[in-house]
Short mmCIF file of C-alpha atoms in Angstrom, two decimals:
data_model
loop_
_atom_site.label_atom_id
_atom_site.label_comp_id
_atom_site.label_asym_id
_atom_site.label_seq_id
_atom_site.Cartn_x
_atom_site.Cartn_y
_atom_site.Cartn_z
CA VAL A 1 -13.53 44.37 -37.84
CA LEU A 2 -13.87 48.16 -38.03
CA VAL A 3 -17.03 48.15 -35.89
CA ARG A 4 -15.21 46.11 -33.26
CA LEU A 5 -12.23 48.50 -33.42
CA ASP A 6 -14.59 51.44 -32.97
CA ARG A 7 -16.02 49.85 -29.84
CA THR A 8 -12.54 49.13 -28.50
CA LEU A 9 -11.47 52.74 -29.00
CA ASP A 10 -14.65 53.93 -27.32
CA HIS A 11 -13.81 51.76 -24.32
CA LEU A 12 -10.23 53.12 -24.27
CA PHE A 13 -11.22 56.78 -24.52
CA THR A 14 -14.03 56.43 -21.98
CA GLY A 15 -11.59 54.85 -19.55
CA LEU A 16 -8.99 57.59 -20.12
CA ASP A 17 -11.62 60.29 -19.59
CA ARG A 18 -12.56 58.68 -16.30
CA ILE A 19 -9.05 57.89 -15.02
CA VAL A 20 -6.97 60.74 -16.46
CA GLY A 21 -9.60 63.34 -17.24
CA GLN A 22 -10.93 64.86 -20.46
CA ASP A 23 -8.48 67.07 -22.35
CA ARG A 24 -5.61 65.87 -20.17
CA TYR A 25 -4.11 63.35 -22.59
CA VAL A 26 -3.09 63.09 -26.23
CA VAL A 27 -3.74 60.01 -28.33
CA ALA A 28 -1.76 58.96 -31.39
CA LEU A 29 -3.03 56.13 -33.57
CA SER A 30 -1.21 54.55 -36.50
CA ALA A 31 -0.27 51.18 -38.00
CA ASP A 32 2.98 49.40 -38.78
CA HIS A 33 2.03 48.55 -42.38
CA GLY A 34 -0.78 48.27 -44.87
CA ILE A 35 -1.91 45.15 -46.67
CA ALA A 36 -2.21 43.97 -50.25
CA PRO A 37 -5.65 43.27 -51.74
CA ILE A 38 -6.41 39.59 -52.21
CA PRO A 39 -5.41 38.92 -55.85
CA GLU A 40 -8.56 36.99 -56.68
CA SER A 41 -10.66 39.95 -55.51
CA ALA A 42 -8.38 42.47 -57.22
CA ARG A 43 -8.84 40.71 -60.56
CA VAL A 44 -12.60 41.11 -60.26
CA LEU A 45 -11.95 44.86 -60.14
CA GLY A 46 -9.92 44.64 -63.35
CA LEU A 47 -6.47 44.86 -61.77
CA ASP A 48 -3.46 42.91 -63.01
CA ALA A 49 -3.19 40.65 -59.96
CA ASN A 50 -2.12 37.07 -59.42
CA ARG A 51 0.09 34.73 -57.41
CA LEU A 52 3.60 33.55 -58.19
CA SER A 53 4.94 30.52 -56.35
CA PRO A 54 8.40 30.89 -54.79
CA ARG A 55 9.05 27.44 -56.22
CA VAL A 56 8.89 28.88 -59.74
CA ILE A 57 11.45 31.52 -58.76
CA ALA A 58 13.73 28.94 -57.12
CA ASP A 59 13.54 26.54 -60.06
CA THR A 60 14.37 29.35 -62.50
CA VAL A 61 17.46 30.29 -60.47
CA GLU A 62 18.53 26.66 -60.19
CA ARG A 63 18.32 26.13 -63.93
CA GLU A 64 20.33 29.27 -64.67
CA LEU A 65 23.01 28.33 -62.14
CA ALA A 66 23.51 24.90 -63.69
CA VAL A 67 26.52 26.45 -65.44
CA LEU A 68 28.30 26.33 -62.06
CA GLY A 69 28.31 22.54 -62.17
CA PRO A 70 26.29 19.72 -60.63
CA GLY A 71 24.59 19.96 -57.28
CA THR A 72 21.98 22.15 -55.60
CA HIS A 73 22.62 25.88 -55.69
CA VAL A 74 19.40 27.19 -54.11
CA ALA A 75 19.11 26.53 -50.40
CA ASN A 76 15.68 28.09 -49.96
CA ALA A 77 13.16 30.45 -51.51
CA ASP A 78 11.12 32.25 -48.88
CA GLY A 79 8.55 34.65 -50.25
CA ASP A 80 10.41 37.02 -52.55
CA GLU A 81 13.90 36.13 -51.29
CA VAL A 82 16.20 33.47 -52.68
CA TYR A 83 18.96 32.05 -50.46
CA LEU A 84 21.81 30.34 -52.25
CA THR A 85 23.92 27.56 -50.77
CA ALA A 86 27.13 28.50 -48.95
CA GLY A 87 29.72 29.99 -51.28
CA THR A 88 27.43 30.04 -54.33
CA TRP A 89 26.86 33.80 -54.44
CA ALA A 90 30.61 34.41 -54.57
CA ARG A 91 30.87 31.97 -57.49
CA VAL A 92 27.98 33.68 -59.27
CA LYS A 93 29.69 37.05 -59.03
CA ALA A 94 32.97 35.56 -60.20
CA THR A 95 31.37 34.15 -63.37
CA PRO A 96 31.34 36.84 -66.10
CA GLY A 97 27.83 37.90 -67.09
CA LEU A 98 26.06 35.42 -64.83
CA VAL A 99 24.50 37.98 -62.49
CA GLU A 100 22.89 39.85 -65.37
CA ARG A 101 21.77 36.64 -67.10
CA LEU A 102 20.20 35.52 -63.86
CA ARG A 103 18.51 38.89 -63.40
CA ALA A 104 17.17 38.84 -66.97
CA ARG A 105 15.85 35.28 -66.62
CA LEU A 106 13.94 36.17 -63.45
CA ARG A 107 12.55 39.39 -64.91
CA ALA A 108 11.16 37.37 -67.82
CA ILE A 109 8.80 35.56 -65.42
CA ARG A 110 5.30 36.99 -65.64
CA GLY A 111 4.58 39.04 -62.54
CA VAL A 112 8.19 40.01 -61.77
CA ALA A 113 8.91 43.75 -61.75
CA ALA A 114 12.56 43.88 -60.71
CA VAL A 115 15.36 41.78 -59.25
CA TYR A 116 17.84 43.06 -56.67
CA THR A 117 20.97 41.34 -55.45
CA ARG A 118 22.28 41.67 -51.91
CA ASP A 119 25.07 43.84 -53.34
CA ASP A 120 22.53 46.14 -55.02
CA LEU A 121 20.68 46.80 -51.78
CA ALA A 122 23.83 47.18 -49.71
CA ALA A 123 24.92 49.97 -52.08
CA VAL A 124 21.65 51.95 -52.02
CA THR A 125 22.10 55.61 -51.08
CA ALA A 126 19.78 58.53 -50.41
CA ALA A 127 20.10 59.43 -54.09
CA SER A 128 18.74 56.05 -55.22
CA ASP A 129 15.23 55.72 -56.59
CA PRO A 130 12.39 55.52 -54.00
CA VAL A 131 11.61 51.86 -54.71
CA ALA A 132 15.23 50.81 -54.18
CA ARG A 133 15.40 52.83 -50.95
CA ARG A 134 12.29 51.10 -49.62
CA MET A 135 13.63 47.70 -50.57
CA ALA A 136 16.95 48.51 -48.91
CA ALA A 137 15.15 49.51 -45.71
CA SER A 138 14.08 45.87 -45.31
CA PHE A 139 17.47 44.42 -46.21
CA ARG A 140 19.62 42.90 -43.46
CA PRO A 141 22.97 41.42 -44.61
CA ASP A 142 22.92 38.66 -41.99
CA ARG A 143 19.31 37.62 -42.63
CA SER A 144 18.24 38.59 -46.15
CA GLY A 145 18.53 36.48 -49.27
CA ASP A 146 21.13 36.72 -52.02
CA LEU A 147 18.42 37.64 -54.52
CA ILE A 148 15.31 39.68 -53.76
CA VAL A 149 12.55 39.49 -56.37
CA LEU A 150 10.10 42.39 -56.47
CA LEU A 151 6.76 41.40 -57.91
CA ARG A 152 4.47 43.73 -59.80
CA PRO A 153 1.74 45.56 -57.84
CA TYR A 154 -1.03 43.26 -56.60
CA TRP A 155 1.03 40.11 -57.16
CA LEU A 156 1.84 37.88 -54.18
CA THR A 157 4.07 34.89 -53.48
CA SER A 158 1.73 33.52 -50.81
CA ALA A 159 -0.45 30.59 -51.84
CA SER A 160 -3.61 31.98 -50.25
CA GLY A 161 -4.96 35.01 -48.46
CA THR A 162 -2.88 38.18 -48.59
CA ASN A 163 0.43 39.52 -47.36
CA HIS A 164 2.50 42.69 -47.02
CA GLY A 165 6.06 43.95 -47.28
CA THR A 166 6.25 45.55 -50.73
CA PRO A 167 7.26 49.14 -51.51
CA TYR A 168 3.86 49.87 -53.05
CA GLY A 169 1.38 52.38 -51.70
CA TYR A 170 -1.14 49.86 -50.40
CA ASP A 171 1.59 48.47 -48.14
CA THR A 172 3.34 51.68 -47.15
CA ARG A 173 0.50 54.17 -46.62
CA VAL A 174 -0.82 54.08 -43.05
CA PRO A 175 -2.90 56.55 -41.06
CA ILE A 176 -1.54 58.82 -38.36
CA LEU A 177 -4.29 60.24 -36.17
CA LEU A 178 -3.72 62.70 -33.32
CA MET A 179 -6.36 63.72 -30.78
CA GLY A 180 -6.17 65.82 -27.64
CA PRO A 181 -5.15 69.21 -26.32
CA HIS A 182 -2.79 71.27 -28.51
CA VAL A 183 -3.78 69.21 -31.56
CA THR A 184 -5.31 71.41 -34.26
CA PRO A 185 -8.23 69.67 -36.03
CA GLY A 186 -7.69 69.15 -39.73
CA ALA A 187 -6.17 66.96 -42.41
CA TYR A 188 -2.50 67.48 -43.23
CA LEU A 189 -0.89 66.39 -46.48
CA GLN A 190 2.77 66.88 -45.62
CA PRO A 191 4.90 63.70 -45.76
CA ALA A 192 4.91 61.91 -42.41
CA THR A 193 5.75 58.50 -40.98
CA PRO A 194 4.90 56.66 -37.73
CA ALA A 195 8.44 57.54 -36.61
CA ASP A 196 7.18 61.12 -36.23
CA ILE A 197 4.82 60.17 -33.41
CA ALA A 198 7.48 59.79 -30.72
CA PRO A 199 9.11 63.24 -31.15
CA THR A 200 5.66 64.83 -31.42
CA LEU A 201 4.45 63.31 -28.16
CA ALA A 202 7.80 64.10 -26.57
CA LEU A 203 7.40 67.78 -27.43
CA LEU A 204 3.91 67.84 -25.95
CA SER A 205 5.29 66.20 -22.82
CA GLY A 206 8.20 68.61 -22.49
CA ILE A 207 10.74 65.88 -23.19
CA THR A 208 13.78 66.19 -25.45
CA LEU A 209 14.71 63.22 -27.62
CA PRO A 210 18.39 63.63 -28.56
CA ASN A 211 18.38 61.00 -31.31
CA ALA A 212 14.81 61.00 -32.65
CA GLN A 213 14.39 59.29 -36.02
CA GLY A 214 11.28 61.25 -36.95
CA ARG A 215 10.25 64.89 -36.84
CA VAL A 216 7.75 66.86 -34.79
CA LEU A 217 4.44 67.11 -36.65
CA ALA A 218 4.36 70.85 -35.99
CA GLU A 219 1.76 71.53 -38.67
CA ALA A 220 -0.83 69.63 -36.61
CA LEU A 221 -0.03 71.30 -33.27
CA ALA A 222 -1.30 74.52 -31.74
CA PRO A 223 1.20 76.82 -30.01
CA ILE A 224 2.13 75.51 -26.56
CA ALA A 225 2.46 77.98 -23.71
CA ARG A 226 5.54 77.28 -21.61
#
């Protein structure tokens, strides 16, 4: 895969040199996310890694919510998110102690690191712990589940292969590579995100972004004569 990528980039840069001209363009390369190691391979390396079926999570929730009366209370368990049937979450919150009992029951499952409710993530602030902030960044009130189960590092809910979407380093660390005029060669250890690429390229292009989410990666840029 990496050899093929190298050839693709060679084709891209050769074409840009021919069409645009050498040293007349800046390239930024990154990725939208990382990927978790395959658990079966991770275990060979001595890591605590395994798979946890969403069905186990759903069944655990269903058993705990039996106190609400007969009927099905879990509508779906998709990956690490549990969707309750209409009106059930309100009943759960209205039942004294049930939210915490449910949280404790799920955390007792081997492989589970933490359990967040939709109310937990909706209340996350900048002062919250980094893991909660990362979980909240993926939370959407109209689409996310009522319960979000965070597995331990190297654990997956997928039945085969690998997946992504956790707050752990192997999922969140991605490269940012800059190449071209006004880019100073080197490796920079300051915190950065892919959101920083747009304002950086905008600065090099003489464009002002009034509502940029990221910052200019000034540490990687040489002074620009205006």
